[in-house]
Amino acid sequence: MFAALTVQVMLSTRPEKAVGSDEIWDKATTALKDALGTKGWSYEVDEGGGAFYGPKIDIKIKDAIGRLWQCSTVQCDFNLPQRFGMEYVAADGSKEQPIMLHRAIFGSIERFFGVLIESTAGDFPFWLAPIQLRLLPVSDDFLPYCEAAVAKLAAAGIRAEVDQGGRSVGKQIKVANQVRVYLPPLRAPCS
């Protein structure tokens, strides 16, 4: 999805100080391993890196200078169901304590976008770019054509604009590259 980002998936296991029995930790850790296997994701094990209340899957992304940032997590929690006395009735009629799952899809949205902007140097993938297309008219005679094209592109869901700067085509291209416009096509006179 984000080719510029290096992603690392970690399965974080029981830390030294933790709540819950060995049996429940093993069961929850196996369930997370199975989930990773079902997705076909390769992962590393972070021995002892789980939360005190349960194991977790962490998805970390590497920033432009090589630091890893946790940006997504799925965590098992044995603590809160126990503290709140939560129970459910199992298929055999017995009362069981659930395991709560916490998930954060982006972790901190600010952290995720900070790493994304830094890693791509603002050169976003086409679908994410604020301006996806900039039309560069070779003269003012082509402004009406370009404006009509931008209206059609907008109707199709493309974020487009016309360079209105009155500059040479070379300077229009330079400006488009500096502001990271994904595709700067030219509109030249037809013969």
CSV table of C-alpha atoms in Angstrom, one decimal:
chain,number,residue,atom,x,y,z
A,1,MET,CA,0.0,0.0,0.0
A,2,PHE,CA,2.8,2.4,0.9
A,3,ALA,CA,5.8,1.3,-1.1
A,4,ALA,CA,8.1,3.9,0.6
A,5,LEU,CA,7.5,2.5,4.1
A,6,THR,CA,9.3,-0.4,5.6
A,7,VAL,CA,6.9,-2.4,7.8
A,8,GLN,CA,7.8,-4.8,10.6
A,9,VAL,CA,5.3,-7.2,12.2
A,10,MET,CA,6.0,-8.3,15.8
A,11,LEU,CA,4.3,-10.9,18.0
A,12,SER,CA,5.0,-9.6,21.5
A,13,THR,CA,4.9,-12.3,24.2
A,14,ARG,CA,4.5,-12.5,28.0
A,15,PRO,CA,6.6,-10.0,30.0
A,16,GLU,CA,8.2,-11.0,33.3
A,17,LYS,CA,5.4,-9.2,35.3
A,18,ALA,CA,2.0,-10.1,33.9
A,19,VAL,CA,-1.5,-11.0,34.9
A,20,GLY,CA,-3.3,-14.2,33.9
A,21,SER,CA,-2.4,-17.9,33.9
A,22,ASP,CA,0.3,-19.6,31.7
A,23,GLU,CA,-2.6,-21.5,30.1
A,24,ILE,CA,-4.5,-18.3,29.0
A,25,TRP,CA,-1.3,-16.6,27.8
A,26,ASP,CA,-0.4,-19.7,25.7
A,27,LYS,CA,-3.9,-19.9,24.3
A,28,ALA,CA,-4.0,-16.2,23.4
A,29,THR,CA,-0.4,-16.2,21.9
A,30,THR,CA,-1.3,-19.3,19.8
A,31,ALA,CA,-4.5,-17.5,18.6
A,32,LEU,CA,-2.4,-14.4,17.5
A,33,LYS,CA,0.1,-16.7,15.8
A,34,ASP,CA,-2.7,-18.4,14.0
A,35,ALA,CA,-4.1,-15.1,12.9
A,36,LEU,CA,-0.8,-14.0,11.5
A,37,GLY,CA,-0.5,-17.4,9.7
A,38,THR,CA,-4.0,-17.0,8.2
A,39,LYS,CA,-3.0,-13.6,6.9
A,40,GLY,CA,0.3,-15.1,5.5
A,41,TRP,CA,2.3,-12.4,7.3
A,42,SER,CA,5.9,-13.0,8.3
A,43,TYR,CA,6.7,-11.8,11.7
A,44,GLU,CA,9.3,-11.7,14.4
A,45,VAL,CA,8.8,-12.6,18.0
A,46,ASP,CA,9.4,-10.0,20.6
A,47,GLU,CA,10.0,-12.2,23.7
A,48,GLY,CA,8.7,-10.4,26.8
A,49,GLY,CA,7.4,-7.4,24.8
A,50,GLY,CA,3.7,-8.0,25.4
A,51,ALA,CA,1.7,-5.8,27.7
A,52,PHE,CA,1.2,-6.9,31.3
A,53,TYR,CA,-2.4,-7.8,30.5
A,54,GLY,CA,-1.8,-9.9,27.4
A,55,PRO,CA,0.2,-10.7,24.2
A,56,LYS,CA,-0.1,-8.4,21.1
A,57,ILE,CA,0.7,-8.0,17.5
A,58,ASP,CA,2.5,-4.8,16.7
A,59,ILE,CA,2.9,-3.3,13.3
A,60,LYS,CA,5.9,-0.9,13.2
A,61,ILE,CA,7.0,1.3,10.4
A,62,LYS,CA,10.5,2.6,9.9
A,63,ASP,CA,11.0,6.3,9.4
A,64,ALA,CA,13.5,8.0,7.1
A,65,ILE,CA,16.4,7.8,9.6
A,66,GLY,CA,15.7,4.1,10.5
A,67,ARG,CA,13.7,4.4,13.7
A,68,LEU,CA,10.8,2.0,14.3
A,69,TRP,CA,7.5,3.4,15.3
A,70,GLN,CA,4.5,1.4,16.5
A,71,CYS,CA,1.6,2.4,14.3
A,72,SER,CA,-0.9,-0.4,14.6
A,73,THR,CA,-1.6,-3.0,17.3
A,74,VAL,CA,-4.0,-5.8,18.3
A,75,GLN,CA,-3.7,-6.6,22.0
A,76,CYS,CA,-5.3,-9.4,24.1
A,77,ASP,CA,-6.4,-8.2,27.5
A,78,PHE,CA,-7.1,-10.6,30.4
A,79,ASN,CA,-7.0,-7.8,33.0
A,80,LEU,CA,-10.1,-5.7,32.3
A,81,PRO,CA,-12.6,-8.6,31.9
A,82,GLN,CA,-11.3,-10.0,35.2
A,83,ARG,CA,-11.5,-6.6,37.0
A,84,PHE,CA,-15.0,-6.0,35.7
A,85,GLY,CA,-16.2,-9.5,36.5
A,86,MET,CA,-17.2,-10.1,32.9
A,87,GLU,CA,-18.6,-13.5,32.0
A,88,TYR,CA,-20.4,-15.2,29.1
A,89,VAL,CA,-22.2,-18.5,28.9
A,90,ALA,CA,-20.3,-21.1,26.9
A,91,ALA,CA,-21.9,-23.7,24.6
A,92,ASP,CA,-21.8,-26.3,27.5
A,93,GLY,CA,-23.6,-23.9,29.8
A,94,SER,CA,-20.6,-23.0,31.9
A,95,LYS,CA,-19.7,-19.4,32.7
A,96,GLU,CA,-16.4,-18.3,31.1
A,97,GLN,CA,-14.4,-15.1,31.3
A,98,PRO,CA,-13.8,-13.5,27.9
A,99,ILE,CA,-10.6,-12.1,26.5
A,100,MET,CA,-10.9,-8.5,25.4
A,101,LEU,CA,-9.2,-7.3,22.3
A,102,HIS,CA,-7.9,-3.8,21.8
A,103,ARG,CA,-6.9,-2.6,18.4
A,104,ALA,CA,-5.5,0.6,17.1
A,105,ILE,CA,-5.4,0.7,13.3
A,106,PHE,CA,-3.1,3.6,12.9
A,107,GLY,CA,-1.9,4.0,16.5
A,108,SER,CA,-1.4,7.7,16.7
A,109,ILE,CA,-2.7,9.1,13.4
A,110,GLU,CA,-0.3,12.0,13.7
A,111,ARG,CA,2.7,9.6,14.1
A,112,PHE,CA,1.5,7.5,11.1
A,113,PHE,CA,1.2,10.6,8.9
A,114,GLY,CA,4.5,12.1,10.2
A,115,VAL,CA,6.4,9.0,9.2
A,116,LEU,CA,4.6,8.8,5.9
A,117,ILE,CA,5.4,12.4,5.0
A,118,GLU,CA,9.0,12.1,6.1
A,119,SER,CA,9.5,8.8,4.3
A,120,THR,CA,8.0,10.0,1.0
A,121,ALA,CA,9.4,13.5,1.3
A,122,GLY,CA,5.8,14.7,0.5
A,123,ASP,CA,5.8,12.7,-2.8
A,124,PHE,CA,2.6,10.8,-2.0
A,125,PRO,CA,1.1,7.9,-4.0
A,126,PHE,CA,-1.3,9.2,-6.6
A,127,TRP,CA,-4.5,8.3,-4.6
A,128,LEU,CA,-3.3,10.2,-1.6
A,129,ALA,CA,-1.8,13.3,-3.2
A,130,PRO,CA,-3.7,16.5,-2.4
A,131,ILE,CA,-3.3,17.6,-6.1
A,132,GLN,CA,-3.3,14.5,-8.3
A,133,LEU,CA,-3.0,16.3,-11.6
A,134,ARG,CA,-1.9,19.7,-12.8
A,135,LEU,CA,-2.6,20.9,-16.3
A,136,LEU,CA,0.1,23.1,-17.8
A,137,PRO,CA,-1.2,25.2,-20.7
A,138,VAL,CA,1.4,26.3,-23.2
A,139,SER,CA,-0.3,29.6,-23.6
A,140,ASP,CA,-3.3,31.5,-22.2
A,141,ASP,CA,-5.3,30.4,-25.3
A,142,PHE,CA,-5.5,26.9,-23.8
A,143,LEU,CA,-6.8,28.0,-20.4
A,144,PRO,CA,-10.5,27.5,-21.3
A,145,TYR,CA,-9.7,23.9,-22.6
A,146,CYS,CA,-7.8,23.2,-19.4
A,147,GLU,CA,-10.5,24.5,-17.1
A,148,ALA,CA,-13.1,22.3,-18.9
A,149,ALA,CA,-10.8,19.3,-18.5
A,150,VAL,CA,-10.3,20.0,-14.8
A,151,ALA,CA,-14.1,20.1,-14.4
A,152,LYS,CA,-14.4,16.7,-16.1
A,153,LEU,CA,-11.6,15.3,-14.0
A,154,ALA,CA,-13.2,16.6,-10.8
A,155,ALA,CA,-16.5,14.9,-11.8
A,156,ALA,CA,-14.5,11.7,-12.0
A,157,GLY,CA,-13.1,12.2,-8.5
A,158,ILE,CA,-9.6,13.4,-9.6
A,159,ARG,CA,-8.1,16.3,-7.7
A,160,ALA,CA,-6.8,18.5,-10.5
A,161,GLU,CA,-5.9,22.1,-11.2
A,162,VAL,CA,-4.6,24.3,-13.9
A,163,ASP,CA,-1.3,26.2,-13.5
A,164,GLN,CA,-2.4,29.8,-13.9
A,165,GLY,CA,1.0,31.3,-13.2
A,166,GLY,CA,1.7,32.8,-16.7
A,167,ARG,CA,5.1,31.2,-16.7
A,168,SER,CA,7.0,29.3,-19.4
A,169,VAL,CA,6.2,25.6,-19.7
A,170,GLY,CA,9.7,24.8,-18.3
A,171,LYS,CA,9.0,26.9,-15.2
A,172,GLN,CA,5.5,25.3,-14.8
A,173,ILE,CA,7.1,21.9,-14.9
A,174,LYS,CA,9.8,22.9,-12.3
A,175,VAL,CA,7.1,24.3,-10.0
A,176,ALA,CA,5.0,21.2,-10.3
A,177,ASN,CA,8.0,19.0,-9.4
A,178,GLN,CA,8.9,21.2,-6.5
A,179,VAL,CA,5.4,20.9,-5.0
A,180,ARG,CA,5.2,17.2,-5.7
A,181,VAL,CA,2.3,17.2,-8.1
A,182,TYR,CA,2.1,13.6,-9.2
A,183,LEU,CA,1.5,14.0,-13.0
A,184,PRO,CA,2.2,17.3,-14.7
A,185,PRO,CA,0.9,16.7,-18.3
A,186,LEU,CA,1.3,19.3,-21.1
A,187,ARG,CA,-1.5,20.7,-23.3
A,188,ALA,CA,0.0,21.8,-26.5
A,189,PRO,CA,-1.6,23.3,-29.6
A,190,CYS,CA,-3.0,20.8,-32.1
A,191,SER,CA,-1.9,21.2,-35.7
